[in-house]
XYZ file of N, CA and C in Angstrom:
807
model
N 95.478 55.547 60.183
C 96.638 54.523 60.529
C 96.916 53.486 60.108
N 96.704 53.192 61.984
C 95.644 52.088 62.078
C 94.888 51.331 61.134
N 93.784 51.782 60.401
C 92.927 51.567 59.961
C 93.370 51.505 58.732
N 94.014 51.995 58.286
C 94.617 51.808 56.434
C 95.806 50.398 56.673
N 96.156 50.159 58.050
C 97.249 48.880 57.892
C 96.389 47.523 58.170
N 95.317 47.841 58.670
C 94.482 46.719 58.861
C 94.269 46.513 57.466
N 93.282 47.674 56.832
C 92.499 47.209 55.477
C 93.937 46.894 54.046
N 95.137 47.138 54.659
C 96.661 46.568 53.569
C 96.659 45.171 54.134
N 96.156 44.692 55.569
C 96.654 43.639 55.609
C 94.939 42.287 55.125
N 93.946 42.537 55.452
C 92.441 41.992 55.306
C 91.935 42.192 53.461
N 92.293 43.120 52.916
C 92.040 43.023 51.676
C 93.484 44.169 50.669
N 93.913 43.082 50.592
C 95.676 43.967 49.779
C 95.112 44.252 47.877
N 94.401 42.922 47.956
C 93.913 42.871 46.519
C 93.460 44.266 46.256
N 92.329 45.088 47.270
C 91.463 46.513 46.734
C 92.594 47.707 46.897
N 93.803 47.350 47.917
C 94.707 47.734 48.100
C 95.036 48.679 46.886
N 95.966 47.534 45.943
C 96.683 47.239 45.355
C 95.551 48.006 43.462
N 94.155 48.313 43.859
C 93.681 48.355 42.205
C 93.132 50.370 43.047
N 93.438 50.072 43.973
C 92.914 51.575 44.180
C 94.383 52.405 44.062
N 95.631 51.830 44.612
C 96.834 52.490 43.967
C 97.098 53.127 43.017
N 96.490 51.987 42.108
C 96.844 51.617 40.185
C 95.848 52.449 39.429
N 94.721 53.382 40.203
C 93.655 54.293 39.455
C 93.905 55.037 39.114
N 93.419 55.838 37.988
C 93.871 56.972 37.424
C 93.957 58.567 38.459
N 92.538 58.596 39.346
C 92.626 59.284 40.681
C 93.569 59.411 41.417
N 93.768 58.485 42.038
C 94.979 58.078 42.929
C 96.352 58.447 42.714
N 96.677 58.393 41.130
C 97.600 58.753 40.538
C 97.825 60.411 40.396
N 96.594 61.019 40.102
C 96.592 62.414 39.715
C 96.809 63.112 41.414
N 96.051 61.948 42.284
C 96.009 62.962 43.676
C 97.292 62.439 44.133
N 98.648 61.304 43.721
C 99.438 61.516 44.362
C 100.276 62.269 43.204
N 100.353 63.272 42.326
C 100.708 64.452 41.888
C 100.858 65.308 42.169
N 99.708 65.860 43.246
C 99.008 66.941 43.671
C 99.734 66.941 44.474
N 99.730 65.627 45.476
C 100.743 65.481 47.044
C 101.743 66.207 46.703
N 102.165 65.475 45.729
C 103.741 65.790 45.706
C 104.182 66.764 45.476
N 103.512 67.569 44.472
C 103.740 69.503 44.241
C 103.480 70.025 45.701
N 102.156 69.596 45.710
C 101.885 70.567 47.387
C 102.985 70.002 48.400
N 103.869 69.500 48.652
C 104.788 69.452 49.258
C 106.029 69.815 49.131
N 106.216 69.659 47.558
C 107.462 70.196 47.000
C 107.404 72.280 47.285
N 106.043 72.249 46.806
C 105.720 74.191 46.970
C 106.060 74.372 48.962
N 105.500 73.693 49.925
C 105.409 73.914 51.229
C 107.419 73.899 51.729
N 108.050 73.009 50.650
C 109.471 72.836 50.845
C 109.836 74.239 50.532
N 109.510 74.706 49.527
C 110.568 75.630 49.161
C 110.414 77.224 49.627
N 108.745 77.335 50.197
C 108.567 78.138 50.942
C 109.540 77.655 52.319
N 109.717 76.631 52.851
C 110.449 76.742 53.969
C 112.016 76.969 54.013
N 111.982 76.618 52.933
C 113.758 76.862 52.807
C 113.899 78.256 52.896
N 113.017 78.902 51.132
C 113.080 80.916 51.295
C 112.622 81.061 52.911
N 112.033 80.610 53.603
C 112.092 80.996 54.781
C 113.567 81.400 55.537
N 113.714 80.366 55.946
C 114.746 79.685 56.250
C 116.427 80.714 56.058
N 116.190 80.708 54.686
C 117.564 81.434 54.335
C 117.369 82.671 54.211
N 116.005 83.476 54.660
C 115.987 84.778 54.920
C 116.219 85.333 55.924
N 116.137 84.409 56.536
C 116.581 84.396 58.290
C 117.974 84.465 58.940
N 118.138 83.963 57.526
C 119.807 83.409 58.110
C 120.637 84.945 56.956
N 119.984 85.314 56.493
C 120.719 86.024 55.996
C 119.585 87.776 55.408
N 119.676 88.148 56.108
C 118.103 89.470 56.285
C 118.918 90.416 55.295
N 118.052 90.518 54.839
C 118.406 92.657 53.628
C 117.079 92.522 53.189
N 117.166 93.930 53.793
C 116.107 94.982 53.034
C 116.505 95.849 51.714
N 115.597 96.328 51.241
C 115.340 97.097 49.886
C 114.663 98.457 50.106
N 115.506 99.387 49.750
C 114.329 100.544 50.437
C 114.561 101.134 48.281
N 113.147 101.389 48.528
C 113.129 101.204 46.666
C 112.115 102.957 46.891
N 112.373 103.452 48.130
C 112.057 104.972 47.763
C 112.934 105.781 47.010
N 112.307 106.858 46.172
C 113.124 107.403 45.358
C 114.396 108.079 46.165
N 114.166 109.416 47.555
C 114.608 109.704 47.855
C 115.566 108.766 49.295
N 115.263 107.507 49.457
C 115.544 106.148 50.122
C 115.105 107.162 52.024
N 114.143 107.191 51.694
C 114.068 107.530 52.863
C 113.981 106.532 54.317
N 113.848 105.231 53.980
C 114.381 104.149 55.100
C 115.738 103.849 54.946
N 116.549 104.342 55.056
C 118.209 103.802 54.313
C 118.683 104.512 55.558
N 119.799 104.071 56.025
C 120.689 104.586 56.763
C 121.721 105.577 56.489
N 122.174 107.008 56.918
C 123.323 107.232 56.302
C 124.745 107.256 55.917
N 125.419 106.856 55.549
C 126.925 106.756 55.035
C 127.326 106.713 56.488
N 127.445 108.241 56.780
C 128.167 108.026 58.492
C 127.400 106.827 59.359
N 126.232 106.365 59.490
C 126.327 106.080 60.416
C 126.404 104.330 59.776
N 125.996 103.832 58.739
C 127.040 102.254 58.179
C 128.102 102.563 58.289
N 128.862 103.662 58.546
C 130.701 103.376 58.679
C 130.921 102.929 59.762
N 129.859 103.517 60.488
C 130.179 103.738 62.861
C 130.015 102.497 62.851
N 128.938 102.201 62.463
C 128.381 100.712 62.410
C 129.318 99.389 61.801
N 129.603 99.264 60.687
C 130.909 98.473 60.021
C 132.119 98.834 60.578
N 132.445 99.478 61.500
C 133.586 99.619 62.108
C 133.589 99.528 63.471
N 132.573 98.922 64.145
C 132.800 98.709 65.593
C 133.509 98.216 65.775
N 134.561 97.819 67.498
C 135.285 96.639 67.428
C 135.142 96.184 68.855
N 134.043 96.946 69.420
C 133.497 95.828 70.405
C 131.693 95.760 70.388
N 131.194 94.988 71.289
C 129.932 94.803 70.691
C 129.254 95.817 72.048
N 127.907 96.210 70.499
C 127.506 97.461 71.596
C 125.991 96.732 71.399
N 125.255 96.879 72.866
C 124.095 96.001 73.167
C 122.608 97.432 73.264
N 121.753 97.129 72.708
C 120.279 98.573 72.860
C 119.771 97.473 73.625
N 118.975 98.182 74.598
C 117.748 97.982 75.009
C 116.379 98.986 74.836
N 115.669 98.860 74.682
C 114.917 99.347 74.328
C 113.508 99.495 75.618
N 112.815 100.072 75.866
C 111.886 100.094 76.906
C 110.243 100.357 76.306
N 108.800 99.340 76.276
C 108.565 99.936 76.178
C 107.704 99.343 76.571
N 105.820 99.753 76.938
C 104.962 98.943 77.449
C 104.100 98.285 76.776
N 103.098 97.136 76.955
C 102.788 96.828 75.943
C 101.705 98.058 74.920
N 101.787 97.981 74.039
C 100.863 98.663 73.133
C 100.937 100.188 72.392
N 102.369 100.461 73.138
C 103.297 101.355 73.011
C 103.435 101.464 71.113
N 102.779 102.145 70.628
C 103.073 101.834 68.861
C 104.771 102.613 68.459
N 105.672 103.481 69.195
C 106.567 104.273 68.686
C 107.530 102.782 68.827
N 107.152 101.372 69.112
C 107.732 100.504 69.247
C 108.350 100.152 67.984
N 107.534 99.690 67.395
C 107.172 99.199 65.902
C 108.867 100.107 64.834
N 108.711 101.460 64.981
C 109.618 102.828 64.615
C 110.611 102.331 64.806
N 111.041 101.784 66.358
C 112.191 101.392 67.452
C 112.978 100.070 66.278
N 111.803 99.338 66.531
C 112.250 97.683 65.727
C 112.173 97.824 64.261
N 112.118 98.823 63.738
C 112.599 99.294 62.142
C 113.816 99.957 62.037
N 114.355 100.665 63.202
C 115.686 100.970 62.949
C 116.274 100.251 62.959
N 116.607 99.620 64.522
C 117.267 98.933 65.255
C 117.987 97.455 64.164
N 116.661 97.609 63.189
C 117.137 96.258 62.569
C 117.944 96.825 61.896
N 117.606 97.787 61.074
C 118.954 97.748 60.082
C 119.611 98.562 60.746
N 119.708 99.243 61.677
C 121.411 99.327 62.460
C 121.744 97.431 62.392
N 121.305 96.787 62.895
C 122.136 95.426 62.919
C 122.367 94.931 61.783
N 122.004 95.228 61.007
C 122.224 94.723 59.526
C 123.427 94.596 59.339
N 124.209 96.250 59.285
C 125.892 96.649 59.350
C 126.472 95.921 60.301
N 126.082 95.295 60.859
C 127.452 95.290 61.697
C 126.574 93.414 62.743
N 127.903 92.522 63.191
C 127.603 91.258 63.801
C 127.687 91.601 65.460
N 128.069 92.767 65.510
C 128.203 93.453 66.877
C 127.134 94.334 67.768
N 126.357 94.382 66.669
C 125.128 95.359 66.856
C 124.408 94.307 68.136
N 123.329 94.190 69.027
C 122.175 93.697 69.160
C 121.638 94.351 69.494
N 120.431 93.752 70.111
C 118.689 94.897 70.527
C 117.796 93.801 70.916
N 117.030 94.321 72.419
C 116.354 93.742 72.548
C 115.166 94.698 73.578
N 113.842 94.360 73.199
C 112.409 95.227 73.969
C 112.577 94.790 75.440
N 111.977 95.552 75.957
C 111.681 95.166 77.608
C 110.760 95.858 78.086
N 109.756 95.700 78.974
C 108.718 96.288 80.031
C 108.873 96.063 80.544
N 109.228 97.832 81.070
C 109.809 98.079 82.455
C 108.298 98.267 83.190
N 107.347 98.172 83.130
C 106.063 98.128 84.402
C 106.090 96.058 84.217
N 106.780 95.445 83.680
C 106.660 94.044 84.306
C 108.355 93.212 84.501
N 109.301 94.020 84.437
C 110.755 93.725 84.446
C 110.734 94.931 85.207
N 110.398 95.051 85.811
C 111.132 96.467 86.860
C 112.632 96.177 87.596
N 112.596 94.734 88.231
C 113.966 94.631 88.454
C 115.428 94.841 87.731
N 115.266 94.454 86.529
C 116.135 94.534 85.601
C 115.666 96.621 85.061
N 115.126 97.185 85.005
C 114.852 98.222 84.354
C 115.516 99.110 85.429
N 115.857 98.473 87.055
C 116.168 99.266 87.936
C 117.651 99.528 87.408
N 118.533 98.726 86.634
C 120.041 98.851 86.036
C 120.251 100.287 85.296
N 118.987 100.713 85.165
C 119.092 102.131 83.826
C 118.390 103.878 84.461
N 118.953 104.274 84.444
C 118.918 105.484 84.996
C 117.105 105.856 83.937
N 115.998 106.056 85.103
C 115.149 105.517 85.441
C 113.805 105.704 84.012
N 114.235 104.949 83.130
C 113.065 104.623 82.280
C 112.075 104.656 82.130
N 111.399 104.765 80.553
C 109.734 104.629 81.390
C 110.110 104.283 78.970
N 108.265 104.402 78.907
C 107.785 103.204 77.422
C 108.546 104.632 76.865
N 109.074 104.038 75.660
C 109.767 104.896 74.676
C 111.096 104.986 74.506
N 111.715 105.077 75.966
C 113.546 104.981 76.438
C 114.091 103.968 75.538
N 115.291 104.428 74.974
C 116.179 103.550 74.156
C 117.386 103.643 74.874
N 118.480 102.884 75.459
C 119.802 102.968 76.200
C 120.412 102.250 74.942
N 121.814 102.799 74.809
C 123.406 101.791 74.551
C 123.399 101.958 75.215
N 124.455 100.431 75.270
C 125.498 100.236 76.405
C 126.785 99.333 75.980
N 127.851 99.942 75.890
C 128.751 99.305 76.023
C 130.196 99.163 76.611
N 130.422 97.946 77.118
C 131.388 97.949 78.194
C 130.332 98.348 79.693
N 131.432 99.297 80.118
C 131.146 99.941 81.390
C 129.863 101.337 81.028
N 129.733 100.973 79.582
C 128.842 103.026 79.144
C 127.773 102.988 78.465
N 126.797 103.873 78.991
C 125.737 103.818 78.932
C 125.142 104.620 78.384
N 124.263 104.831 77.807
C 123.710 105.796 76.861
C 122.333 106.457 76.316
N 121.629 107.218 76.685
C 120.128 106.774 76.523
C 120.336 107.763 75.508
N 119.147 107.197 74.223
C 119.061 108.137 73.038
C 118.148 109.157 72.999
N 118.376 110.029 73.330
C 117.420 111.787 72.940
C 115.915 111.154 72.083
N 115.967 110.531 71.132
C 115.047 110.579 70.613
C 114.769 108.817 70.091
N 113.906 108.545 69.412
C 113.829 107.178 68.579
C 113.640 107.418 66.706
N 115.043 108.321 66.272
C 115.487 108.711 65.333
C 116.683 107.960 64.782
N 117.311 107.911 63.926
C 118.892 107.994 63.353
C 119.726 108.917 63.735
N 119.745 110.054 63.786
C 120.306 110.786 64.132
C 120.865 110.935 66.165
N 119.270 110.403 67.318
C 119.290 110.366 68.520
C 119.963 108.863 68.510
N 120.148 107.693 67.522
C 120.700 106.862 68.002
C 121.987 106.875 67.703
N 122.001 107.144 66.580
C 123.479 107.751 66.001
C 124.480 108.221 67.518
N 124.125 109.428 67.333
C 125.151 109.921 68.675
C 124.561 109.198 69.825
N 123.963 108.408 70.354
C 123.876 107.959 71.738
C 124.859 106.547 71.426
N 125.646 105.842 70.202
C 126.248 104.967 69.296
C 127.739 105.435 69.311
N 127.865 106.630 69.309
C 129.170 107.308 69.046
C 129.190 107.471 70.444
N 128.787 108.248 71.884
C 129.016 108.184 73.341
C 129.551 107.125 74.128
N 129.309 105.967 73.359
C 129.402 104.846 73.901
C 130.485 103.608 73.681
N 131.049 104.003 72.229
C 132.141 103.683 71.055
C 132.984 104.684 71.697
N 133.050 105.503 71.527
C 134.067 107.062 71.403
C 134.714 107.258 72.915
N 136.193 106.711 73.341
C 137.072 107.124 74.277
C 137.373 108.660 75.017
N 137.651 109.193 73.877
C 137.176 110.905 73.913
C 136.651 111.202 72.905
N 135.839 112.402 73.226
C 135.088 113.248 72.236
C 136.298 113.805 71.841
N 136.300 114.216 70.250
C 137.045 115.273 69.605
C 136.592 116.428 70.177
N 137.562 117.635 70.509
C 136.739 118.723 70.542
C 137.498 119.684 69.365
N 135.603 120.506 69.305
C 135.583 121.466 68.110
C 136.052 122.734 68.386
N 136.989 123.810 68.373
C 137.084 125.169 68.560
C 136.607 126.150 68.082
N 135.682 127.012 68.120
C 135.041 128.000 67.824
C 135.762 129.313 68.138
N 137.147 130.069 66.680
C 137.536 130.931 66.491
C 136.829 132.562 67.344
N 136.761 133.051 68.308
C 135.875 133.814 68.505
C 136.783 135.304 68.701
N 136.507 136.456 68.347
C 136.896 138.030 68.577
C 136.865 139.104 67.887
N 136.722 138.612 66.677
C 135.997 139.106 65.068
C 135.227 139.202 64.170
N 133.996 139.179 65.520
C 132.324 139.342 65.511
C 132.231 138.393 64.885
N 132.199 136.797 64.909
C 131.845 135.348 63.854
C 130.444 134.874 65.054
N 129.817 134.522 64.466
C 128.581 134.023 64.920
C 128.716 133.548 65.833
N 127.667 133.709 66.910
C 127.282 133.144 68.127
C 127.053 131.732 68.148
N 127.660 130.836 68.659
C 127.404 129.265 68.616
C 126.223 129.181 69.850
N 125.969 130.125 70.359
C 124.548 130.138 71.836
C 123.859 130.764 70.949
N 123.148 131.546 70.088
C 122.757 132.752 69.102
C 121.563 131.443 68.820
N 120.222 131.313 68.951
C 119.352 130.138 68.311
C 118.188 130.843 67.663
N 119.043 132.810 67.329
C 118.332 132.939 66.231
C 118.631 132.763 64.662
N 118.234 132.919 63.676
C 118.611 133.086 62.343
C 120.011 133.760 61.772
N 120.229 134.322 62.370
C 121.909 135.011 62.986
C 122.881 134.161 63.474
N 121.835 133.639 64.397
C 123.053 132.257 65.559
C 123.593 130.702 64.879
N 124.636 129.836 65.361
C 125.097 128.967 65.090
C 124.891 128.058 66.543
N 123.637 128.339 67.095
C 123.590 127.343 67.937
C 123.198 125.658 67.479
N 122.665 125.776 66.574
C 121.889 124.920 65.346
C 122.949 124.077 65.146
N 124.157 124.474 64.428
C 126.007 123.893 63.940
C 126.168 123.292 64.865
N 126.520 124.056 66.321
C 126.816 123.555 67.715
C 126.113 122.347 68.174
N 124.854 122.560 67.855
C 123.607 121.144 68.836
C 124.344 120.312 67.767
N 124.303 120.393 66.888
C 124.649 119.447 65.646
C 125.756 118.269 65.950
N 126.995 118.990 65.931
C 128.484 119.366 66.073
C 128.453 118.069 68.086
N 127.366 118.784 68.993
C 127.633 118.272 70.127
C 126.720 116.835 69.808
N 126.087 116.342 68.792
C 125.204 115.193 68.543
C 126.013 114.549 68.397
N 126.945 114.937 67.258
C 128.211 113.801 66.299
C 129.139 113.586 68.028
N 128.927 113.809 68.872
C 129.941 113.727 69.758
C 131.316 114.636 70.170
N 131.197 116.276 69.637
C 132.142 116.731 69.683
C 132.382 117.431 71.043
N 133.356 118.027 71.734
C 132.752 118.956 73.303
C 133.012 120.189 72.180
N 132.923 120.714 72.416
C 132.806 122.517 71.653
C 133.228 123.587 73.141
N 133.901 123.955 72.321
C 135.146 125.219 72.653
C 135.122 126.789 72.194
N 135.712 127.333 72.735
C 135.921 128.727 71.824
C 137.476 128.565 72.326
N 137.983 129.519 70.807
C 139.664 129.828 71.605
C 139.535 131.423 70.847
N 140.049 131.960 71.536
C 140.553 133.794 71.143
C 142.024 133.366 71.452
N 143.296 133.892 69.705
C 143.684 133.725 68.896
C 144.753 135.318 69.695
N 143.954 136.025 70.122
C 144.590 137.584 70.657
C 145.327 137.154 71.142
N 144.883 136.248 72.809
C 145.258 136.322 73.298
C 146.289 134.973 73.556
N 146.267 134.253 72.395
C 147.450 132.899 72.224
C 148.284 132.986 70.828
N 149.612 132.240 70.913
C 150.057 131.897 69.822
C 150.081 130.390 69.769
N 149.740 130.009 70.113
C 149.518 128.219 69.882
C 147.960 127.807 69.634
N 147.529 126.777 68.978
C 146.268 125.830 69.074
C 146.531 125.178 70.508
N 145.312 124.803 71.246
C 145.580 123.286 71.862
C 145.782 122.246 71.304
N 146.735 121.321 72.009
C 146.928 120.329 71.758
C 145.832 119.262 71.275
N 144.696 119.633 71.716
C 143.384 118.100 71.655
C 142.625 119.112 70.814
N 142.943 119.480 69.675
C 141.776 120.635 68.675
C 141.712 119.061 68.430
N 140.642 119.353 67.903
C 140.798 118.421 66.534
C 140.375 118.882 65.041
N 139.071 120.128 65.366
C 139.469 120.850 64.138
C 139.260 122.486 64.893
N 139.477 123.434 64.048
C 138.837 125.328 64.867
C 138.176 125.560 63.534
N 136.952 126.113 63.672
C 135.857 126.821 62.665
C 135.876 128.558 62.991
N 136.206 128.746 61.911
C 135.950 130.223 61.992
C 135.244 130.366 61.207
N 133.527 131.016 62.290
C 132.330 130.926 61.530
C 132.227 132.245 61.525
N 132.027 132.648 60.054
C 131.772 134.000 59.620
C 132.147 135.448 60.051
N 133.644 135.686 59.999
C 134.216 136.610 60.809
C 133.715 138.368 60.004
N 133.634 139.092 61.018
C 133.031 140.115 60.127
C 134.791 141.338 60.034
N 135.581 141.006 60.258
C 136.753 141.052 59.880
C 137.882 140.691 59.687
N 139.452 141.314 58.685
C 139.912 140.125 58.208
C 141.122 140.353 59.563
N 141.194 138.657 60.018
C 142.853 138.260 61.161
C 143.789 138.958 60.776
N 144.470 139.720 62.241
C 145.521 140.487 61.952
C 146.588 138.944 61.667
N 147.868 139.358 61.223
C 149.031 138.728 60.760
C 149.218 138.043 61.606
N 149.442 138.722 63.249
C 149.804 137.691 64.169
C 148.746 135.926 64.286
N 147.524 136.343 64.136
C 147.204 135.677 64.437
C 146.803 134.773 63.309
N 147.101 134.904 62.580
C 147.041 134.678 60.714
C 148.399 133.127 60.807
N 149.337 133.493 61.835
C 150.758 133.027 61.799
C 150.321 131.743 62.445
N 149.268 131.624 63.429
C 149.332 131.417 64.778
C 149.014 130.484 63.825
N 147.716 130.425 62.932
C 147.113 129.298 62.233
C 147.787 128.658 61.034
N 148.468 129.383 60.510
C 149.972 128.489 59.533
C 150.301 127.618 59.586
N 151.271 127.999 61.353
C 151.462 126.936 61.736
C 150.862 125.704 62.232
N 149.750 126.169 62.824
C 148.738 124.829 63.231
C 148.584 123.997 61.751
N 148.100 124.846 60.934
C 147.619 124.259 59.608
C 148.792 122.796 58.969
N 149.832 123.719 59.037
C 151.085 123.029 58.219
C 151.721 121.328 59.590
N 150.965 121.835 60.412
C 151.636 120.417 61.553
C 151.004 119.208 61.503
N 148.944 119.460 60.349
C 148.600 118.327 60.546
C 146.964 118.945 60.366
N 146.886 120.603 61.298
C 146.169 120.450 61.934
C 144.657 120.531 61.038
N 143.418 121.016 61.085
C 141.804 120.800 60.251
C 141.441 122.304 60.962
N 140.643 123.064 59.557
C 140.161 124.009 59.857
C 139.193 124.235 59.105
N 137.779 124.869 59.470
C 136.898 125.381 58.546
C 136.578 126.445 58.403
N 136.211 127.362 58.276
C 136.678 128.651 57.568
C 135.023 129.271 56.699
N 133.846 129.584 56.909
C 132.824 130.077 56.716
C 132.978 132.007 56.424
N 132.944 132.274 55.388
C 132.139 133.389 54.984
C 131.450 133.953 54.426
N 130.713 135.225 54.890
C 129.439 135.873 54.250
C 130.203 136.387 53.530
N 129.081 135.863 52.041
C 129.481 137.146 50.896
C 129.414 138.468 50.871
N 130.189 139.182 50.286
C 129.855 140.750 50.005
C 131.229 141.438 50.847
N 131.564 140.177 52.194
C 132.514 141.163 53.953
C 134.130 140.709 52.578
N 134.866 141.239 53.409
C 136.593 140.857 52.933
C 136.586 139.652 53.411
N 137.864 139.139 52.525
C 138.059 137.657 52.742
C 139.139 137.945 54.386
N 138.544 137.359 55.459
C 138.822 136.827 56.752
C 140.775 136.779 56.718
N 141.225 135.323 55.643
C 142.090 135.254 55.761
C 142.851 136.300 54.531
N 142.076 137.854 54.535
C 143.440 138.432 53.463
C 143.450 137.783 52.517
N 144.899 138.073 50.872
C 145.226 137.636 49.987
C 146.510 136.466 49.843
N 147.257 136.281 51.807
C 147.858 135.006 51.632
C 147.272 134.064 52.147
N 148.363 132.777 51.538
C 148.622 132.205 52.238
C 148.471 131.748 53.172
N 147.593 131.082 53.931
C 147.577 130.381 55.193
C 147.495 128.770 55.436
N 149.191 128.360 55.455
C 149.331 127.574 55.479
C 149.141 126.599 54.210
N 148.458 125.617 54.138
C 147.921 124.756 53.117
C 146.124 125.541 52.587
N 145.931 126.220 52.996
C 144.823 127.235 53.068
C 144.618 128.342 52.678
N 143.682 128.539 50.873
C 144.155 130.175 50.564
C 142.611 130.030 49.927
N 142.548 131.439 50.242
C 140.492 131.294 49.819
C 140.403 132.362 48.958
């Protein structure tokens, strides 16, 4: 800059001739186009950071969140912060970042950070035995570790820190229903586990010993009974449904209708 200024002062005629030449004009045009291109790229990059948007072009939407997860994120009423503990070089951090970034897209109340437990040991002690690959959700005073780094586990942890009281699902028993503790193909342990992942508390209900449904019941589940329910129990279910209750009935083909041919509240099979 100093040398150019000195040349302009000592030989102004030579500088004027150089600036008016054809080569200089072409060079100036190229410089202007280069600066314009760099400016456009910078503006696009800034807009991309301010308005993050991802597109899943796979046929089965393999990298998109489920509608249930999106609904939960969009209905958040309090901030949720996620802390992922990863040591340097842990390959699972990439998968966690991709998923959490997708979660963040749907709610401005959702934030996350990554911490190396070997470096920030004092901070790590605030959590329950963090290890590389563990992910913790916090909301207010609640804290919940995700079972693994996948959408189902992350959403389950999100529900547990944002729900004041878990919903209760009662499985009706006493008529040969599928066993919710049985892990075989004949059992319903996987259904029970899925409900628990969705923050449902699971309980059983014997209609033969009561004429009312517990007041904390969010839903009743009649899981493939092998016999028709007695009229007394059907009356109990009818009263429950007429008062706005919810019920799921699973029936095996080839067996008698567990509810018979009579209407049960708002339900008729």
